[in-house]
mmCIF file with all atom_site columns, C-alpha atoms in Angstrom:
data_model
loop_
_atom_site.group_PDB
_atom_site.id
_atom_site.type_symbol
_atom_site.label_atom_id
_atom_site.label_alt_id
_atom_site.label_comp_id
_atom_site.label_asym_id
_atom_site.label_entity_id
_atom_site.label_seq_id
_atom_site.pdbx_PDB_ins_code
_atom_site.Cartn_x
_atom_site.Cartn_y
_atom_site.Cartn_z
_atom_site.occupancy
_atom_site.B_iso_or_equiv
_atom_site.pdbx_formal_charge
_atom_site.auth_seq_id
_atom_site.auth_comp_id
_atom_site.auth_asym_id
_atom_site.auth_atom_id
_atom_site.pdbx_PDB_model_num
ATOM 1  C CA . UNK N 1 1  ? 129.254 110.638 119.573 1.00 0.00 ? 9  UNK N CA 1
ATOM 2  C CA . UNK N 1 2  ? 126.165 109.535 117.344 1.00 0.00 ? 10 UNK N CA 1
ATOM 3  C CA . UNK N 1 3  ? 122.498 108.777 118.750 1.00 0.00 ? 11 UNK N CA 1
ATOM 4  C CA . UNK N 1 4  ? 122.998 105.437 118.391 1.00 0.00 ? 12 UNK N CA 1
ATOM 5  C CA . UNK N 1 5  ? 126.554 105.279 120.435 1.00 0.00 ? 13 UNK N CA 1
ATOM 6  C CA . UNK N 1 6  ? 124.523 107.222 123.266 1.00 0.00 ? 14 UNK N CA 1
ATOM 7  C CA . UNK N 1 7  ? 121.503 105.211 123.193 1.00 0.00 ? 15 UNK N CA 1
ATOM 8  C CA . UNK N 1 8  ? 123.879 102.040 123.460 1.00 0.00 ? 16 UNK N CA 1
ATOM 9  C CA . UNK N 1 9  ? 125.701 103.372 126.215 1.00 0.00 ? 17 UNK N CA 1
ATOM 10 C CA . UNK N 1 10 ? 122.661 104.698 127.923 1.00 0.00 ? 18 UNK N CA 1
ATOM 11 C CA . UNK N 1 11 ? 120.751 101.174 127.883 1.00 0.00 ? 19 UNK N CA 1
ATOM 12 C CA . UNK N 1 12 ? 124.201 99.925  129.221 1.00 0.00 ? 20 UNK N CA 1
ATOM 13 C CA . UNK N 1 13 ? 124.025 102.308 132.072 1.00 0.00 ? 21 UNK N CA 1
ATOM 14 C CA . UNK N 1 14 ? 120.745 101.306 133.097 1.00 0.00 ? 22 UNK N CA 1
ATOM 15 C CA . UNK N 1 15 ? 121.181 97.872  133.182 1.00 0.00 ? 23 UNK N CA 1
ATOM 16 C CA . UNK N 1 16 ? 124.496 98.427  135.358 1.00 0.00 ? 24 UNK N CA 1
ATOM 17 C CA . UNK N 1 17 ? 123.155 101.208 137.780 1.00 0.00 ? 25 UNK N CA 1
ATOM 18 C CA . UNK N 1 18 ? 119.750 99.555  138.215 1.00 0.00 ? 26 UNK N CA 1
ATOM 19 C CA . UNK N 1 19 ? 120.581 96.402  137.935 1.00 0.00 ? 27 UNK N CA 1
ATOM 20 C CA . UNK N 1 20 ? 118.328 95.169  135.961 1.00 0.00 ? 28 UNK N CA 1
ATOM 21 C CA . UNK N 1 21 ? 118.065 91.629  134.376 1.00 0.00 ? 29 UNK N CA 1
ATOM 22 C CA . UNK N 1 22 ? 117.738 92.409  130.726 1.00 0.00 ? 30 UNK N CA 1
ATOM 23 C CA . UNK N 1 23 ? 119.783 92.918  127.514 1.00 0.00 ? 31 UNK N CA 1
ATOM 24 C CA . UNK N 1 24 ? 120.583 96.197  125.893 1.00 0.00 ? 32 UNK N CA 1
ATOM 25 C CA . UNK N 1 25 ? 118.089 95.027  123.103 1.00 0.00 ? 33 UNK N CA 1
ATOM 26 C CA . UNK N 1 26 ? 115.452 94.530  125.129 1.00 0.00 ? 34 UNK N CA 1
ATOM 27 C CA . UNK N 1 27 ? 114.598 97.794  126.192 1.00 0.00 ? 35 UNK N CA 1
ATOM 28 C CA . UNK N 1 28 ? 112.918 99.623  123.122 1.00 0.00 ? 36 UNK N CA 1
ATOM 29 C CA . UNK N 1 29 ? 113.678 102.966 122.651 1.00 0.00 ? 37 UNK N CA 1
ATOM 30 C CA . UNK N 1 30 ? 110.496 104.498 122.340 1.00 0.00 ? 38 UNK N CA 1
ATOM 31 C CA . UNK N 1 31 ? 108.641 102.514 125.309 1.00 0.00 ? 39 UNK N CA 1
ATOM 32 C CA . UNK N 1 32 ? 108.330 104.829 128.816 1.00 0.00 ? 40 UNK N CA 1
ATOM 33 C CA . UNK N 1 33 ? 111.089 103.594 130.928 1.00 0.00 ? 41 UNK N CA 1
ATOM 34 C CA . UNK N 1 34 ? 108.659 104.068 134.168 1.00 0.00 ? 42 UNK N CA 1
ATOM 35 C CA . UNK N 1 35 ? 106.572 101.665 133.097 1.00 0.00 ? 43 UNK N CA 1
ATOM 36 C CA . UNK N 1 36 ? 108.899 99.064  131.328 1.00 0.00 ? 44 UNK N CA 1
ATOM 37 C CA . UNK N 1 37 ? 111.858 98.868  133.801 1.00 0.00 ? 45 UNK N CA 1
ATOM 38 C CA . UNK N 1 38 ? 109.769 100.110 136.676 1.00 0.00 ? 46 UNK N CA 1
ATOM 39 C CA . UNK N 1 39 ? 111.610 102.994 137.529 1.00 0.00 ? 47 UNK N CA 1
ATOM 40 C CA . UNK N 1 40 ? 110.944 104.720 140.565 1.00 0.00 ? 48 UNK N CA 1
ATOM 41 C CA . UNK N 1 41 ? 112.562 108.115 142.309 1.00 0.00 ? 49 UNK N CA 1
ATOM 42 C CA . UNK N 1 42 ? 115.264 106.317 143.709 1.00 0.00 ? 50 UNK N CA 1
ATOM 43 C CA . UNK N 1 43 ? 116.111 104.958 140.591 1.00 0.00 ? 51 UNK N CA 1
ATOM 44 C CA . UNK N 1 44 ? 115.568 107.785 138.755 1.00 0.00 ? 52 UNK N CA 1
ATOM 45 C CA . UNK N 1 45 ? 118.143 109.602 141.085 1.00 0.00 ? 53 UNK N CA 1
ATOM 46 C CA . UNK N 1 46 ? 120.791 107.071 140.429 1.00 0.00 ? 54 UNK N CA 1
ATOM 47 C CA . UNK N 1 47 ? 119.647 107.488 136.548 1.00 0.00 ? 55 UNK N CA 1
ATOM 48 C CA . UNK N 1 48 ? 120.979 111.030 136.744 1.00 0.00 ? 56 UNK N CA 1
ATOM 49 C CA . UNK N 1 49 ? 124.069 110.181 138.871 1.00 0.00 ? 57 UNK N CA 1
ATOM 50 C CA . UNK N 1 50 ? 124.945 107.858 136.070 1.00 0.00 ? 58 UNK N CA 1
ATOM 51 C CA . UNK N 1 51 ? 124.265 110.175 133.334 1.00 0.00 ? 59 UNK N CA 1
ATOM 52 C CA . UNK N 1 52 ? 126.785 112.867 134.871 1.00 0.00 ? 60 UNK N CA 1
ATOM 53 C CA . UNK N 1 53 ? 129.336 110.113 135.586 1.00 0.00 ? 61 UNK N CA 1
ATOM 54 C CA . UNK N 1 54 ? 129.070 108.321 132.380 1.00 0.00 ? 62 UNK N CA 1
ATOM 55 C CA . UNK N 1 55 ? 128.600 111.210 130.136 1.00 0.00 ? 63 UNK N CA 1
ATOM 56 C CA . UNK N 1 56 ? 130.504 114.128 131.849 1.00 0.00 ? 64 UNK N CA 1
ATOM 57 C CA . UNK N 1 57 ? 127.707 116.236 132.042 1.00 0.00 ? 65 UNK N CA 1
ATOM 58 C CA . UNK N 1 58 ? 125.692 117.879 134.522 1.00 0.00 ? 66 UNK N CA 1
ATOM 59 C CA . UNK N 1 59 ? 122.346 118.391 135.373 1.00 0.00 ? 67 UNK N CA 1
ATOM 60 C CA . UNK N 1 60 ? 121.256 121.801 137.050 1.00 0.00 ? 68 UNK N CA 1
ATOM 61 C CA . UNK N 1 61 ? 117.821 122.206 139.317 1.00 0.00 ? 69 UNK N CA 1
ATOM 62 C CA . UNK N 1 62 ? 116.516 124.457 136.515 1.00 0.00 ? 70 UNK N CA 1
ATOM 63 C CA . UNK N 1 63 ? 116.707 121.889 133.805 1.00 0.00 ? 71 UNK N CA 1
ATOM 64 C CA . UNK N 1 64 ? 115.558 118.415 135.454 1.00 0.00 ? 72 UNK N CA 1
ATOM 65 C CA . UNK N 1 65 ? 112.586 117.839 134.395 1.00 0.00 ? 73 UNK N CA 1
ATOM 66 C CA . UNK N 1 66 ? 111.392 114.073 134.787 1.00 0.00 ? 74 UNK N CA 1
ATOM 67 C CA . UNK N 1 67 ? 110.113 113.894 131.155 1.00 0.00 ? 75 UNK N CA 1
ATOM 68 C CA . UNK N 1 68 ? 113.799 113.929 130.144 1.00 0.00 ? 76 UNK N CA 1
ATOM 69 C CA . UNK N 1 69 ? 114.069 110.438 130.984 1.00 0.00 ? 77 UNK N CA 1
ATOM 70 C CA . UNK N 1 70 ? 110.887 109.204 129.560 1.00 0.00 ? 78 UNK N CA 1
ATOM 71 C CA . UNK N 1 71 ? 112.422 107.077 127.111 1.00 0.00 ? 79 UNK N CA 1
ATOM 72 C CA . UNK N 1 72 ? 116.158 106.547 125.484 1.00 0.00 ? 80 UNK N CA 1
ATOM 73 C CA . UNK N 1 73 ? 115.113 108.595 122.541 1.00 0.00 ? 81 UNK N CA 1
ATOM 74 C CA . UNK N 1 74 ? 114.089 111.340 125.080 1.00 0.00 ? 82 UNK N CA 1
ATOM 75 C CA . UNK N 1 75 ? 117.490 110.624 127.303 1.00 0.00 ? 83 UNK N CA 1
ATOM 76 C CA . UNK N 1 76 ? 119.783 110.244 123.942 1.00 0.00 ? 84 UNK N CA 1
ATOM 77 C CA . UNK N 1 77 ? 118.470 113.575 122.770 1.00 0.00 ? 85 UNK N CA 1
ATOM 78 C CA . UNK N 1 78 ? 119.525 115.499 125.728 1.00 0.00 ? 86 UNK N CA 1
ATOM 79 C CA . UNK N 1 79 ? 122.363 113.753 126.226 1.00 0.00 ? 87 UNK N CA 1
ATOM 80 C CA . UNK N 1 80 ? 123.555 114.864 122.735 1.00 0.00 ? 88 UNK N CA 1
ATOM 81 C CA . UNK N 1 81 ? 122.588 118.081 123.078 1.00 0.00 ? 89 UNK N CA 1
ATOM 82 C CA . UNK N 1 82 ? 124.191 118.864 126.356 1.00 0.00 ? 90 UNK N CA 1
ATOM 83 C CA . UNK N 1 83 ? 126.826 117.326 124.676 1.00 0.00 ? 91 UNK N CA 1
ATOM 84 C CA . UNK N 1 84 ? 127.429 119.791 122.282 1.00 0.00 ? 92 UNK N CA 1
ATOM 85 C CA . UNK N 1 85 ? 126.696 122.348 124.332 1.00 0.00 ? 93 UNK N CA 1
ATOM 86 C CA . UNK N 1 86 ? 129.995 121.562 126.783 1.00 0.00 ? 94 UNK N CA 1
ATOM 87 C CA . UNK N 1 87 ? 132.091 121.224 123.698 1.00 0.00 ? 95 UNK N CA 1
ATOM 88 C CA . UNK N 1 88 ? 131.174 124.741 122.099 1.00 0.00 ? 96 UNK N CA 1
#
């Protein structure tokens, strides 16, 4: 999966989980997603549900760290490499 599949599919996710009234293309990919979608800890919680259903992957206590979801460049990263690290 490329960055820009997961980015796609990330924006995609948001939209759907949060419910949010915008278009893929409307959320930037370097602009902090707290501030431009509003995302609070409730959100953020269903954030990671949807990254572990969407993606297969799962997040452990010792990694979260709420700067992983400052932006999609920031999520698509981590995605990817989590990613690769369930395929080695």
């Amino acid at each position: 999966m490329t960055q820009d599949e997961i980015k796609a599919q990330l924006k995609q996710m948001l939209i759907e989980r949060l419910f949010l009234n915008v278009t893929p293309e409307e959320i930037p990919d370097d602009e902090p997603l707290m501030d431009a979608l509003g995302i609070d800890s409730v959100a953020l919680f269903e954030v990671v549900v949807g990254l572990e259903d969407e993606f297969g992957i799962t997040l452990d206590e010792a990694e979260f760290d709420v700067s992983l979801f400052r932006d999609i460049n920031t999520m698509s990263q981590f995605v990817e490499q989590k990613l690769a690290t369930q395929e080695a």
